[in-house]
């Protein structure tokens, strides 16, 4: 959990300052800390260090799926960051700056599901076979994440303008409108934090790639359509719509993920 908190905070800070080099370093540090943390946990629980082996089942598992995992990671990076890049290409620097302020305030909340899922995942996914207890645990976790995200959305709608003025000054007051739209994206990103871990644990890597690749394509298409007309507001709308489609609705299209989509739908009610 500690490694997840620090790694997520580093990536958020890297995105906040906008430095690509720092973001790459933050991602590398995050993976390194996660690896060290898992090694230490295994040492404490098993009483011995993990010994690398080219014949182990895990090595075979990763070598068979490394292409899908790499493609999914690249698609996710495009999916989650294409809005700022497209806005920089298709709009003015002032629009990009206003949007960046709103997006960063919205994305700061993503550390919450990252920490919660990291804490709950070992117990939650210890029994992967479908059953009443597993489904109840998954549904309860989705419900909790949705309740948290809805509370954050409502709170942001109430005090978001005050927060922007307090942190960035009156010259960024226009970011309040962008934030009031962009903040709705966390409804899907909170749930995504759980089901993306589930897809990996259930060996549904192809489904993960379909979700992220479709999200990247939809986000790119909507940004091309909306930014020239609406500027930063168009980028915010494109983000929310693409996250909703790729991070929720598209799960209905695959039999292996349809039950997850139903759980997410129930959690929104």
Short mmCIF file of C-alpha atoms in Angstrom, two decimals:
data_model
loop_
_atom_site.label_atom_id
_atom_site.label_comp_id
_atom_site.label_asym_id
_atom_site.label_seq_id
_atom_site.Cartn_x
_atom_site.Cartn_y
_atom_site.Cartn_z
CA UNK A 1 0.00 0.00 0.00
CA UNK A 2 2.83 2.38 0.88
CA UNK A 3 4.50 1.77 -2.47
CA UNK A 4 1.19 2.38 -4.24
CA UNK A 5 0.60 5.66 -2.40
CA UNK A 6 4.09 7.00 -3.09
CA UNK A 7 4.11 5.83 -6.71
CA UNK A 8 0.68 7.27 -7.45
CA UNK A 9 1.58 10.56 -5.77
CA UNK A 10 4.76 10.79 -7.85
CA UNK A 11 2.87 10.20 -11.11
CA UNK A 12 0.21 12.75 -10.19
CA UNK A 13 2.90 15.30 -9.32
CA UNK A 14 4.69 14.55 -12.58
CA UNK A 15 1.49 15.12 -14.52
CA UNK A 16 0.87 18.28 -12.51
CA UNK A 17 4.20 19.92 -13.34
CA UNK A 18 3.85 18.75 -16.94
CA UNK A 19 7.38 17.42 -17.34
CA UNK A 20 7.56 14.41 -19.66
CA UNK A 21 11.03 13.43 -18.43
CA UNK A 22 9.89 13.56 -14.82
CA UNK A 23 6.79 11.50 -15.67
CA UNK A 24 8.95 8.75 -17.20
CA UNK A 25 11.15 8.74 -14.10
CA UNK A 26 8.08 8.64 -11.84
CA UNK A 27 6.67 5.62 -13.70
CA UNK A 28 10.02 3.83 -13.43
CA UNK A 29 10.26 4.60 -9.71
CA UNK A 30 6.68 3.41 -9.22
CA UNK A 31 7.38 0.04 -10.89
CA UNK A 32 10.63 -0.34 -8.93
CA UNK A 33 8.95 0.33 -5.59
CA UNK A 34 6.09 -2.03 -6.42
CA UNK A 35 8.60 -4.76 -7.25
CA UNK A 36 10.60 -4.22 -4.06
CA UNK A 37 7.41 -4.17 -1.99
CA UNK A 38 6.27 -7.50 -3.46
CA UNK A 39 9.69 -9.02 -2.80
CA UNK A 40 9.56 -7.93 0.84
CA UNK A 41 6.01 -9.19 1.32
CA UNK A 42 6.98 -12.58 -0.13
CA UNK A 43 10.07 -12.69 2.12
CA UNK A 44 7.97 -12.02 5.23
CA UNK A 45 5.12 -14.37 4.36
CA UNK A 46 7.13 -17.26 2.86
CA UNK A 47 10.31 -16.88 4.88
CA UNK A 48 12.57 -16.84 1.84
CA UNK A 49 13.49 -14.61 -1.07
CA UNK A 50 12.08 -15.15 -4.53
CA UNK A 51 14.61 -16.92 -6.72
CA UNK A 52 14.45 -15.97 -10.41
CA UNK A 53 13.82 -18.89 -12.73
CA UNK A 54 13.32 -19.02 -16.47
CA UNK A 55 11.25 -22.17 -16.05
CA UNK A 56 8.79 -20.85 -13.47
CA UNK A 57 5.08 -20.67 -14.38
CA UNK A 58 5.07 -16.89 -13.88
CA UNK A 59 7.94 -16.38 -16.32
CA UNK A 60 6.09 -18.42 -18.93
CA UNK A 61 2.87 -16.50 -18.23
CA UNK A 62 4.50 -13.11 -18.77
CA UNK A 63 6.48 -14.10 -21.85
CA UNK A 64 3.30 -15.35 -23.51
CA UNK A 65 1.44 -12.13 -22.76
CA UNK A 66 4.11 -9.42 -22.82
CA UNK A 67 2.98 -8.15 -26.22
CA UNK A 68 -0.61 -7.67 -25.06
CA UNK A 69 0.53 -6.09 -21.79
CA UNK A 70 2.84 -3.66 -23.60
CA UNK A 71 0.17 -2.72 -26.13
CA UNK A 72 -2.39 -2.24 -23.37
CA UNK A 73 0.00 0.01 -21.44
CA UNK A 74 0.70 2.18 -24.47
CA UNK A 75 -3.01 2.42 -25.32
CA UNK A 76 -3.81 3.39 -21.73
CA UNK A 77 -1.19 6.16 -21.76
CA UNK A 78 -2.74 7.56 -24.95
CA UNK A 79 -6.25 7.04 -23.63
CA UNK A 80 -5.61 8.98 -20.42
CA UNK A 81 -3.40 11.82 -21.75
CA UNK A 82 -4.51 12.48 -25.32
CA UNK A 83 -6.83 15.31 -24.23
CA UNK A 84 -4.04 17.69 -23.19
CA UNK A 85 -1.96 16.86 -26.26
CA UNK A 86 -4.87 17.42 -28.64
CA UNK A 87 -5.85 20.65 -26.91
CA UNK A 88 -2.30 21.93 -27.30
CA UNK A 89 -2.43 21.19 -31.02
CA UNK A 90 -5.94 22.42 -31.80
CA UNK A 91 -6.47 25.31 -29.38
CA UNK A 92 -4.71 28.23 -27.73
CA UNK A 93 -2.12 28.09 -24.91
CA UNK A 94 -4.56 29.85 -22.56
CA UNK A 95 -7.24 27.21 -23.21
CA UNK A 96 -4.68 24.47 -22.59
CA UNK A 97 -3.58 26.07 -19.31
CA UNK A 98 -7.16 26.43 -18.08
CA UNK A 99 -7.95 22.84 -18.98
CA UNK A 100 -4.77 21.55 -17.33
CA UNK A 101 -5.71 23.20 -14.03
CA UNK A 102 -9.16 21.59 -14.04
CA UNK A 103 -7.87 18.18 -15.14
CA UNK A 104 -5.16 18.11 -12.50
CA UNK A 105 -7.60 18.93 -9.71
CA UNK A 106 -9.88 16.19 -10.96
CA UNK A 107 -7.13 13.60 -11.29
CA UNK A 108 -5.70 14.25 -7.83
CA UNK A 109 -8.54 12.13 -6.43
CA UNK A 110 -7.37 9.02 -8.26
CA UNK A 111 -4.96 8.18 -5.48
CA UNK A 112 -7.98 7.05 -3.41
CA UNK A 113 -9.07 4.09 -5.57
CA UNK A 114 -5.43 3.17 -6.22
CA UNK A 115 -4.80 2.79 -2.49
CA UNK A 116 -8.11 1.07 -1.71
CA UNK A 117 -7.79 -1.47 -4.51
CA UNK A 118 -4.16 -2.16 -3.61
CA UNK A 119 -5.25 -2.89 -0.04
CA UNK A 120 -8.27 -5.02 -0.94
CA UNK A 121 -7.04 -6.86 -4.03
CA UNK A 122 -5.03 -9.67 -2.33
CA UNK A 123 -8.03 -10.82 -0.30
CA UNK A 124 -10.65 -9.94 -2.91
CA UNK A 125 -8.98 -11.91 -5.72
CA UNK A 126 -7.68 -14.78 -3.60
CA UNK A 127 -10.72 -16.77 -4.76
CA UNK A 128 -11.17 -16.08 -8.47
CA UNK A 129 -13.78 -18.74 -9.23
CA UNK A 130 -17.21 -17.19 -9.90
CA UNK A 131 -19.54 -17.61 -6.96
CA UNK A 132 -21.99 -15.82 -4.74
CA UNK A 133 -19.38 -14.70 -2.20
CA UNK A 134 -16.93 -13.41 -4.80
CA UNK A 135 -19.70 -11.52 -6.60
CA UNK A 136 -20.92 -9.99 -3.34
CA UNK A 137 -17.41 -8.83 -2.47
CA UNK A 138 -16.89 -7.33 -5.92
CA UNK A 139 -20.27 -5.60 -5.83
CA UNK A 140 -19.63 -4.19 -2.36
CA UNK A 141 -16.27 -2.81 -3.51
CA UNK A 142 -17.80 -1.24 -6.62
CA UNK A 143 -20.55 0.26 -4.44
CA UNK A 144 -18.01 1.79 -2.06
CA UNK A 145 -15.92 3.23 -4.90
CA UNK A 146 -19.01 4.68 -6.58
CA UNK A 147 -20.25 6.23 -3.34
CA UNK A 148 -16.86 7.85 -2.80
CA UNK A 149 -16.64 9.16 -6.37
CA UNK A 150 -20.19 10.56 -6.31
CA UNK A 151 -19.46 12.31 -3.01
CA UNK A 152 -16.31 13.84 -4.50
CA UNK A 153 -18.20 14.97 -7.62
CA UNK A 154 -20.91 16.67 -5.58
CA UNK A 155 -18.39 18.28 -3.27
CA UNK A 156 -16.36 19.55 -6.23
CA UNK A 157 -19.45 21.06 -7.83
CA UNK A 158 -20.10 22.97 -4.60
CA UNK A 159 -16.60 24.25 -3.76
CA UNK A 160 -14.58 23.72 -6.95
CA UNK A 161 -14.64 27.39 -7.88
CA UNK A 162 -13.41 28.44 -4.47
CA UNK A 163 -10.57 25.86 -4.61
CA UNK A 164 -9.43 27.08 -8.03
CA UNK A 165 -9.42 30.71 -6.94
CA UNK A 166 -7.60 29.89 -3.70
CA UNK A 167 -4.89 27.80 -5.38
CA UNK A 168 -4.44 29.46 -8.76
CA UNK A 169 -5.97 32.93 -8.52
CA UNK A 170 -8.78 34.70 -10.33
CA UNK A 171 -7.12 34.46 -13.75
CA UNK A 172 -8.05 30.76 -13.79
CA UNK A 173 -11.70 31.29 -12.86
CA UNK A 174 -12.77 29.88 -16.23
CA UNK A 175 -11.40 26.50 -15.12
CA UNK A 176 -14.40 26.13 -12.83
CA UNK A 177 -16.68 25.32 -15.76
CA UNK A 178 -14.17 22.80 -17.13
CA UNK A 179 -13.78 21.20 -13.71
CA UNK A 180 -17.55 20.87 -13.26
CA UNK A 181 -17.58 18.68 -16.40
CA UNK A 182 -14.23 16.88 -16.10
CA UNK A 183 -14.84 15.78 -12.50
CA UNK A 184 -17.56 13.38 -13.70
CA UNK A 185 -14.84 11.25 -15.28
CA UNK A 186 -13.84 9.91 -11.87
CA UNK A 187 -17.10 7.96 -11.69
CA UNK A 188 -15.63 5.62 -14.30
CA UNK A 189 -11.98 5.86 -13.27
CA UNK A 190 -12.75 4.77 -9.70
CA UNK A 191 -14.46 1.64 -11.02
CA UNK A 192 -11.73 1.12 -13.57
CA UNK A 193 -9.14 0.90 -10.78
CA UNK A 194 -10.94 -2.23 -9.56
CA UNK A 195 -11.89 -3.97 -12.78
CA UNK A 196 -8.49 -3.42 -14.43
CA UNK A 197 -6.92 -5.33 -11.54
CA UNK A 198 -9.62 -7.97 -11.91
CA UNK A 199 -8.93 -8.38 -15.65
CA UNK A 200 -5.25 -8.97 -14.93
CA UNK A 201 -5.98 -11.43 -12.13
CA UNK A 202 -8.52 -13.30 -14.30
CA UNK A 203 -6.07 -13.46 -17.23
CA UNK A 204 -8.32 -11.28 -19.41
CA UNK A 205 -5.47 -9.25 -20.91
CA UNK A 206 -7.10 -9.11 -24.34
CA UNK A 207 -10.23 -7.55 -22.84
CA UNK A 208 -8.07 -4.95 -21.09
CA UNK A 209 -6.43 -4.07 -24.41
CA UNK A 210 -9.82 -3.76 -26.10
CA UNK A 211 -10.98 -1.36 -23.39
CA UNK A 212 -7.89 0.87 -23.47
CA UNK A 213 -7.51 0.84 -27.27
CA UNK A 214 -11.17 1.73 -27.80
CA UNK A 215 -10.84 4.48 -25.20
CA UNK A 216 -7.86 5.96 -27.02
CA UNK A 217 -9.68 5.85 -30.37
CA UNK A 218 -12.92 7.34 -29.02
CA UNK A 219 -11.10 10.05 -27.08
CA UNK A 220 -9.04 11.00 -30.14
CA UNK A 221 -12.11 11.14 -32.40
CA UNK A 222 -14.19 13.19 -29.96
CA UNK A 223 -11.34 15.62 -29.33
CA UNK A 224 -10.95 16.19 -33.06
CA UNK A 225 -14.68 16.93 -33.29
CA UNK A 226 -15.22 19.01 -30.16
CA UNK A 227 -12.03 20.99 -29.47
CA UNK A 228 -12.28 23.18 -32.60
CA UNK A 229 -15.86 24.09 -31.62
CA UNK A 230 -15.75 24.22 -27.82
CA UNK A 231 -12.08 24.48 -26.88
CA UNK A 232 -11.22 23.26 -23.39
CA UNK A 233 -14.85 22.47 -22.63
CA UNK A 234 -14.91 20.18 -25.66
CA UNK A 235 -11.85 18.33 -24.36
CA UNK A 236 -13.57 17.85 -21.00
CA UNK A 237 -16.73 16.50 -22.65
CA UNK A 238 -14.65 14.17 -24.84
CA UNK A 239 -12.83 12.87 -21.77
CA UNK A 240 -15.98 12.08 -19.80
CA UNK A 241 -17.78 10.46 -22.75
CA UNK A 242 -14.80 8.34 -23.81
CA UNK A 243 -14.15 7.22 -20.22
CA UNK A 244 -17.79 6.26 -19.85
CA UNK A 245 -17.86 4.26 -23.08
CA UNK A 246 -14.46 2.58 -22.82
CA UNK A 247 -14.42 2.28 -19.03
CA UNK A 248 -17.94 0.97 -18.57
CA UNK A 249 -20.27 0.45 -21.53
CA UNK A 250 -17.80 -1.47 -23.68
CA UNK A 251 -17.62 -4.13 -20.98
CA UNK A 252 -21.14 -5.14 -22.02
CA UNK A 253 -19.87 -6.20 -25.44
CA UNK A 254 -17.78 -9.12 -24.13
CA UNK A 255 -19.31 -12.11 -22.37
CA UNK A 256 -16.29 -12.41 -20.09
CA UNK A 257 -16.70 -8.83 -18.78
CA UNK A 258 -20.48 -8.36 -18.97
CA UNK A 259 -20.97 -9.25 -15.31
CA UNK A 260 -18.46 -6.54 -14.36
CA UNK A 261 -20.39 -3.96 -16.39
CA UNK A 262 -23.60 -5.00 -14.61
CA UNK A 263 -21.90 -4.59 -11.23
CA UNK A 264 -20.74 -1.11 -12.18
CA UNK A 265 -24.24 -0.20 -13.36
CA UNK A 266 -25.73 -1.36 -10.06
CA UNK A 267 -23.18 0.68 -8.13
CA UNK A 268 -24.32 3.87 -9.88
CA UNK A 269 -27.91 3.40 -8.69
#
